[in-house]
Amino acid sequence: MQLQQAVNTIFVQLSDSLSQLSQAQYSQSCKTLFNNTIGQHVRHIIELFQCLENGYETGIVNYEKRKRDTLIESDKELAGRLLLEIHRGLGKPNKTLTLEACYDDHVTDSIAIETNYFREVAYNLEHTIHHMALIRVGITEISNIQLPDDFGVASSTVKYRKQCAQ
């Protein structure tokens, strides 16, 4: 599945970069991230994929009801294992799902939107790339590790840049 391969590509980038960070750097506050940590962004990525995987079974996906497990944001080894576990579980067939969300903080009732598994994998892929762009800012602040040029860059932008270079 093309989506599974795309997720694998960015998860490999993310995991490789995390492996170069110390545990202290992974959980260090970054001024450029409004005092959030790289680990907090990684936890957020992981938990959205976990919500999708749990929702696949029930037919209802609600990203707002994620755990917010601080252990993921403080333990980079655990985060790496969870990324691998998520990737291994992505080969499911497409099926219709319901996305539940409350997009207005003045309203308590959720709305239900019809969606499907592949669409939600695509959403999570784009969401991960967005957070990787933020992670890139944090890594640049706290370390000297070299990141791939396309770390945190959408595949359409990578393709466009390659086209312009020719």
Coordinates of N, CA and C in Angstrom, one line a residue:
M1 N 0.9 -1.2 0.0 CA 0.0 0.0 0.0 C 0.9 1.2 0.0
Q2 N 0.6 2.1 -0.9 CA 1.4 3.4 -1.1 C 1.4 4.2 0.2
L3 N 0.3 4.3 0.8 CA 0.2 5.1 2.1 C 1.1 4.5 3.2
Q4 N 1.1 3.2 3.3 CA 1.9 2.5 4.3 C 3.4 2.8 4.0
Q5 N 3.8 2.8 2.8 CA 5.2 3.0 2.4 C 5.5 4.5 2.7
A6 N 4.6 5.4 2.5 CA 4.9 6.8 2.8 C 5.0 7.1 4.3
V7 N 4.2 6.4 5.1 CA 4.3 6.5 6.5 C 5.6 5.9 7.0
N8 N 6.0 4.8 6.4 CA 7.2 4.1 6.7 C 8.4 5.1 6.5
T9 N 8.4 5.8 5.4 CA 9.5 6.7 5.0 C 9.7 7.8 6.0
I10 N 8.6 8.4 6.5 CA 8.7 9.5 7.5 C 9.0 8.9 8.9
F11 N 8.4 7.7 9.2 CA 8.7 7.1 10.5 C 10.2 6.8 10.6
V12 N 10.8 6.3 9.5 CA 12.3 6.0 9.5 C 13.1 7.3 9.7
Q13 N 12.7 8.3 9.0 CA 13.4 9.6 9.2 C 13.3 10.1 10.6
L14 N 12.1 10.0 11.2 CA 11.8 10.4 12.6 C 12.6 9.5 13.5
S15 N 12.5 8.2 13.4 CA 13.2 7.3 14.3 C 14.7 7.5 14.2
D16 N 15.3 7.6 13.0 CA 16.7 7.9 12.8 C 17.2 9.1 13.5
S17 N 16.4 10.2 13.4 CA 16.7 11.4 14.1 C 16.6 11.3 15.6
L18 N 15.6 10.7 16.1 CA 15.5 10.5 17.5 C 16.6 9.7 18.1
S19 N 17.1 8.7 17.3 CA 18.2 7.9 17.8 C 19.5 8.7 18.0
Q20 N 19.6 9.8 17.3 CA 20.8 10.6 17.5 C 20.7 11.6 18.6
L21 N 19.5 11.8 19.2 CA 19.3 12.7 20.3 C 19.6 11.9 21.6
S22 N 20.1 12.6 22.6 CA 20.2 12.0 23.9 C 18.8 12.0 24.6
Q23 N 18.6 11.2 25.6 CA 17.3 11.2 26.3 C 17.0 12.6 26.9
A24 N 18.0 13.3 27.4 CA 17.8 14.6 27.9 C 17.4 15.6 26.8
Q25 N 18.0 15.5 25.6 CA 17.6 16.4 24.5 C 16.1 16.1 24.1
Y26 N 15.7 14.8 24.1 CA 14.4 14.4 23.7 C 13.3 15.1 24.6
S27 N 13.7 15.2 25.9 CA 12.7 15.8 26.8 C 13.0 17.2 27.3
Q28 N 13.9 17.8 26.6 CA 14.3 19.2 26.9 C 13.3 20.2 26.4
S29 N 12.9 21.2 27.2 CA 12.1 22.3 26.7 C 12.8 23.1 25.6
C30 N 12.1 23.5 24.6 CA 12.7 24.3 23.5 C 12.0 25.6 23.5
K31 N 12.8 26.7 23.6 CA 12.2 28.0 23.5 C 11.5 28.2 22.2
T32 N 12.0 27.7 21.1 CA 11.4 27.9 19.8 C 10.1 27.1 19.6
L33 N 9.9 26.2 20.5 CA 8.6 25.4 20.5 C 7.7 25.8 21.6
F34 N 7.9 27.1 22.1 CA 7.1 27.6 23.1 C 7.2 26.8 24.4
N35 N 8.4 26.4 24.7 CA 8.8 25.5 25.8 C 8.2 24.1 25.8
N36 N 7.7 23.7 24.7 CA 7.4 22.3 24.5 C 8.6 21.5 24.2
T37 N 8.5 20.2 24.2 CA 9.7 19.3 23.9 C 9.5 18.6 22.6
I38 N 10.6 18.1 22.1 CA 10.5 17.2 20.9 C 9.7 16.0 21.3
G39 N 9.9 15.5 22.5 CA 9.1 14.3 23.0 C 7.6 14.5 23.0
Q40 N 7.2 15.7 23.3 CA 5.7 16.1 23.3 C 5.2 16.0 21.9
H41 N 5.9 16.5 20.9 CA 5.5 16.4 19.5 C 5.4 15.0 19.0
V42 N 6.4 14.2 19.4 CA 6.4 12.8 19.0 C 5.3 12.0 19.7
R43 N 5.0 12.3 20.9 CA 3.9 11.7 21.6 C 2.6 12.0 20.9
H44 N 2.4 13.2 20.5 CA 1.2 13.7 19.8 C 1.0 12.9 18.5
I45 N 2.1 12.7 17.7 CA 2.1 11.9 16.5 C 1.6 10.5 16.8
I46 N 2.3 9.9 17.7 CA 2.0 8.5 18.1 C 0.5 8.3 18.5
E47 N 0.1 9.2 19.4 CA -1.3 9.1 19.9 C -2.4 9.2 18.9
L48 N -2.2 10.1 17.9 CA -3.2 10.2 16.9 C -3.2 8.9 16.0
F49 N -2.1 8.3 15.7 CA -2.1 7.0 15.0 C -2.8 6.0 15.9
Q50 N -2.5 6.0 17.2 CA -3.1 5.0 18.1 C -4.7 5.2 18.1
C51 N -5.1 6.4 18.1 CA -6.6 6.7 18.1 C -7.2 6.1 16.8
L52 N -6.5 6.2 15.7 CA -7.0 5.7 14.5 C -7.0 4.2 14.5
E53 N -6.0 3.6 15.0 CA -5.9 2.1 15.1 C -7.0 1.6 16.1
N54 N -7.2 2.2 17.2 CA -8.3 1.8 18.1 C -9.7 2.1 17.4
G55 N -9.8 3.2 16.7 CA -11.1 3.5 16.0 C -11.4 2.5 14.9
Y56 N -10.4 1.9 14.3 CA -10.6 1.0 13.2 C -11.5 -0.2 13.7
E57 N -11.2 -0.6 14.9 CA -11.9 -1.7 15.5 C -13.4 -1.3 15.8
T58 N -13.6 -0.2 16.4 CA -14.9 0.3 16.8 C -15.7 0.9 15.7
G59 N -15.0 1.4 14.7 CA -15.6 2.2 13.6 C -15.7 3.7 13.9
I60 N -15.3 4.1 15.1 CA -15.4 5.5 15.5 C -14.0 6.0 15.9
V61 N -13.6 7.1 15.2 CA -12.3 7.7 15.5 C -12.5 9.0 16.2
N62 N -11.9 9.2 17.3 CA -12.0 10.5 18.0 C -10.6 10.8 18.5
Y63 N -9.9 11.8 17.8 CA -8.5 12.1 18.2 C -8.5 13.0 19.5
E64 N -9.6 13.5 19.8 CA -9.6 14.4 21.1 C -9.6 13.5 22.3
K65 N -9.9 12.3 22.2 CA -9.9 11.4 23.4 C -8.6 10.6 23.5
R66 N -7.5 11.1 23.1 CA -6.2 10.4 23.2 C -5.8 10.4 24.7
K67 N -4.8 9.5 25.0 CA -4.4 9.4 26.4 C -3.5 10.5 26.9
R68 N -2.7 11.1 26.1 CA -1.7 12.1 26.5 C -0.7 11.5 27.5
D69 N -0.1 10.4 27.1 CA 0.7 9.6 28.0 C 2.1 10.2 28.1
T70 N 2.4 10.8 29.2 CA 3.7 11.5 29.4 C 4.9 10.6 29.3
L71 N 4.7 9.3 29.5 CA 5.8 8.4 29.4 C 6.4 8.4 28.0
I72 N 5.5 8.5 27.0 CA 5.9 8.5 25.6 C 6.8 9.8 25.3
E73 N 6.4 10.9 25.9 CA 7.2 12.1 25.6 C 8.5 12.2 26.4
S74 N 8.7 11.3 27.4 CA 9.9 11.3 28.2 C 10.8 10.1 27.9
D75 N 10.4 9.1 27.2 CA 11.1 7.9 26.9 C 11.3 7.7 25.4
K76 N 12.4 8.1 24.8 CA 12.5 8.1 23.4 C 12.6 6.6 22.9
E77 N 13.1 5.7 23.7 CA 13.1 4.3 23.3 C 11.7 3.7 23.1
L78 N 10.8 4.1 24.1 CA 9.4 3.7 24.0 C 8.8 4.3 22.8
A79 N 9.1 5.5 22.5 CA 8.5 6.2 21.3 C 8.9 5.5 20.0
G80 N 10.2 5.1 20.0 CA 10.7 4.3 18.8 C 10.0 3.0 18.6
R81 N 9.8 2.3 19.7 CA 9.1 1.0 19.6 C 7.6 1.2 19.2
L82 N 7.0 2.3 19.7 CA 5.6 2.5 19.3 C 5.5 2.9 17.8
L83 N 6.4 3.7 17.3 CA 6.4 4.0 15.9 C 6.5 2.8 15.0
L84 N 7.3 1.8 15.4 CA 7.5 0.6 14.7 C 6.2 -0.2 14.8
E85 N 5.6 -0.3 16.0 CA 4.3 -1.0 16.2 C 3.2 -0.4 15.3
I86 N 3.1 0.9 15.3 CA 2.1 1.6 14.4 C 2.3 1.2 13.0
H87 N 3.5 1.3 12.5 CA 3.8 1.0 11.1 C 3.4 -0.4 10.8
R88 N 3.7 -1.4 11.6 CA 3.4 -2.8 11.4 C 1.8 -3.0 11.3
G89 N 1.1 -2.1 12.0 CA -0.4 -2.3 12.0 C -1.1 -1.6 10.9
L90 N -0.4 -1.0 10.0 CA -1.1 -0.1 9.0 C -1.6 -0.9 7.7
G91 N -1.4 -2.1 7.6 CA -1.8 -2.9 6.4 C -3.2 -3.3 6.3
K92 N -4.1 -2.7 7.1 CA -5.5 -3.1 7.1 C -6.2 -2.6 5.9
P93 N -7.3 -3.3 5.5 CA -8.1 -2.9 4.3 C -8.9 -1.6 4.7
N94 N -9.2 -0.9 3.6 CA -10.0 0.3 3.8 C -11.4 -0.1 4.3
K95 N -12.0 0.8 5.1 CA -13.4 0.6 5.5 C -13.9 2.0 6.0
T96 N -15.2 2.1 6.0 CA -15.9 3.3 6.4 C -15.7 3.5 7.9
L97 N -15.4 4.7 8.3 CA -15.3 5.0 9.7 C -16.1 6.3 10.0
T98 N -16.4 6.6 11.3 CA -17.0 7.8 11.7 C -15.9 8.6 12.5
L99 N -15.7 9.9 12.1 CA -14.8 10.7 12.8 C -15.7 11.6 13.8
E100 N -15.4 11.5 15.1 CA -16.1 12.3 16.1 C -15.2 13.4 16.5
A101 N -15.7 14.6 16.5 CA -14.9 15.8 17.0 C -15.8 16.9 17.4
C102 N -15.2 17.7 18.3 CA -15.9 18.9 18.7 C -14.9 20.1 18.4
Y103 N -15.1 20.8 17.3 CA -14.2 21.7 16.8 C -14.3 23.1 17.4
D104 N -15.3 23.3 18.3 CA -15.5 24.6 18.9 C -15.4 24.4 20.5
D105 N -14.5 25.2 21.1 CA -14.4 25.0 22.5 C -15.5 25.6 23.3
H106 N -16.5 26.2 22.7 CA -17.7 26.7 23.3 C -18.9 25.7 23.3
V107 N -18.6 24.6 22.6 CA -19.7 23.6 22.4 C -19.2 22.3 23.0
T108 N -20.1 21.5 23.6 CA -19.7 20.3 24.2 C -20.1 19.1 23.4
D109 N -21.0 19.2 22.5 CA -21.5 18.1 21.6 C -20.5 17.9 20.5
S110 N -20.2 16.6 20.2 CA -19.3 16.3 19.1 C -20.2 16.2 17.9
I111 N -19.5 16.3 16.7 CA -20.2 16.1 15.5 C -19.6 14.8 14.9
A112 N -20.4 14.2 14.0 CA -19.9 12.9 13.4 C -19.8 13.2 11.9
I113 N -18.6 12.8 11.4 CA -18.3 13.0 10.0 C -17.9 11.6 9.4
E114 N -18.5 11.3 8.3 CA -18.2 10.0 7.7 C -16.8 10.1 7.0
T115 N -16.0 9.1 7.2 CA -14.6 9.1 6.6 C -14.3 7.7 6.3
N116 N -13.0 7.4 6.1 CA -12.6 6.0 5.9 C -11.2 5.9 6.4
Y117 N -10.8 4.6 6.5 CA -9.5 4.4 7.1 C -8.3 5.0 6.3
F118 N -8.3 4.8 5.0 CA -7.2 5.3 4.1 C -7.2 6.9 4.2
R119 N -8.3 7.5 4.3 CA -8.3 9.0 4.4 C -7.7 9.4 5.7
E120 N -8.0 8.7 6.8 CA -7.4 9.0 8.1 C -5.9 8.7 8.2
V121 N -5.5 7.6 7.5 CA -4.0 7.4 7.4 C -3.4 8.6 6.7
A122 N -4.0 9.0 5.6 CA -3.4 10.2 4.9 C -3.4 11.4 5.7
Y123 N -4.5 11.7 6.5 CA -4.5 12.8 7.4 C -3.4 12.7 8.4
N124 N -3.2 11.5 9.0 CA -2.1 11.3 10.0 C -0.8 11.5 9.4
L125 N -0.6 11.1 8.2 CA 0.7 11.2 7.5 C 1.0 12.7 7.3
E126 N 0.1 13.5 6.8 CA 0.3 15.0 6.7 C 0.5 15.6 8.0
H127 N -0.3 15.2 9.0 CA -0.2 15.7 10.4 C 1.2 15.5 10.9
T128 N 1.7 14.3 10.7 CA 3.1 13.9 11.2 C 4.1 14.8 10.5
I129 N 4.0 15.0 9.2 CA 5.0 15.8 8.5 C 5.0 17.2 9.1
H130 N 3.8 17.8 9.4 CA 3.7 19.1 10.0 C 4.4 19.1 11.3
H131 N 4.2 18.1 12.2 CA 4.9 18.1 13.5 C 6.4 17.8 13.3
M132 N 6.8 17.1 12.3 CA 8.2 16.9 12.0 C 8.9 18.3 11.7
A133 N 8.2 19.1 11.0 CA 8.7 20.5 10.7 C 9.0 21.2 12.0
L134 N 8.1 21.1 13.0 CA 8.3 21.7 14.3 C 9.4 21.0 15.0
I135 N 9.4 19.7 15.0 CA 10.5 18.9 15.6 C 11.9 19.4 15.0
R136 N 11.9 19.6 13.7 CA 13.1 20.1 13.1 C 13.6 21.4 13.7
V137 N 12.7 22.3 14.0 CA 13.0 23.6 14.7 C 13.6 23.3 16.0
G138 N 13.0 22.4 16.8 CA 13.5 22.1 18.1 C 14.8 21.4 18.1
I139 N 15.0 20.4 17.2 CA 16.3 19.8 17.1 C 17.4 20.8 16.7
T140 N 17.1 21.7 15.8 CA 18.1 22.7 15.4 C 18.5 23.5 16.6
E141 N 17.5 23.8 17.5 CA 17.8 24.6 18.7 C 18.8 23.9 19.7
I142 N 18.5 22.6 19.9 CA 19.2 21.9 21.0 C 20.3 21.0 20.6
S143 N 20.6 20.8 19.3 CA 21.6 19.8 18.9 C 22.3 20.2 17.6
N144 N 23.3 19.5 17.2 CA 24.0 19.7 16.0 C 23.8 18.6 15.0
I145 N 22.8 17.7 15.2 CA 22.7 16.6 14.4 C 22.2 17.0 13.0
Q146 N 22.6 16.3 12.0 CA 22.2 16.6 10.6 C 20.9 15.9 10.3
L147 N 19.9 16.6 9.8 CA 18.6 16.1 9.4 C 18.6 16.0 7.9
P148 N 17.8 15.0 7.4 CA 17.7 14.9 5.9 C 17.0 16.2 5.4
D149 N 17.4 16.6 4.2 CA 16.9 17.9 3.7 C 15.3 17.9 3.6
D150 N 14.7 16.8 3.4 CA 13.3 16.7 3.3 C 12.6 16.4 4.6
F151 N 13.3 16.4 5.8 CA 12.7 16.1 7.1 C 11.6 17.2 7.4
G152 N 10.4 16.8 7.5 CA 9.3 17.8 7.8 C 8.8 18.5 6.6
V153 N 9.1 18.0 5.4 CA 8.6 18.6 4.2 C 7.7 17.7 3.5
A154 N 6.6 18.2 3.0 CA 5.6 17.4 2.3 C 6.2 16.8 1.0
S155 N 5.7 15.6 0.7 CA 6.3 15.0 -0.5 C 6.0 15.8 -1.8
S156 N 4.9 16.5 -1.8 CA 4.6 17.4 -3.0 C 5.6 18.5 -3.1
T157 N 6.0 19.0 -2.0 CA 7.0 20.1 -2.0 C 8.4 19.5 -2.4
V158 N 8.7 18.3 -1.9 CA 10.0 17.7 -2.3 C 10.0 17.5 -3.8
K159 N 8.9 17.0 -4.4 CA 8.8 16.7 -5.8 C 8.9 18.1 -6.6
Y160 N 8.2 19.1 -6.1 CA 8.3 20.4 -6.8 C 9.7 21.0 -6.8
R161 N 10.4 20.9 -5.6 CA 11.8 21.4 -5.6 C 12.7 20.6 -6.5
K162 N 12.5 19.3 -6.7 CA 13.3 18.5 -7.6 C 13.0 18.9 -9.0
Q163 N 11.8 19.2 -9.3 CA 11.4 19.7 -10.7 C 12.0 21.0 -11.0
C164 N 12.0 21.9 -10.0 CA 12.6 23.3 -10.2 C 14.1 23.2 -10.4
A165 N 14.8 22.2 -9.8 CA 16.2 22.1 -9.8 C 16.7 21.6 -11.2
Q166 N 15.8 21.0 -12.0 CA 16.2 20.4 -13.3 C 16.2 21.5 -14.3

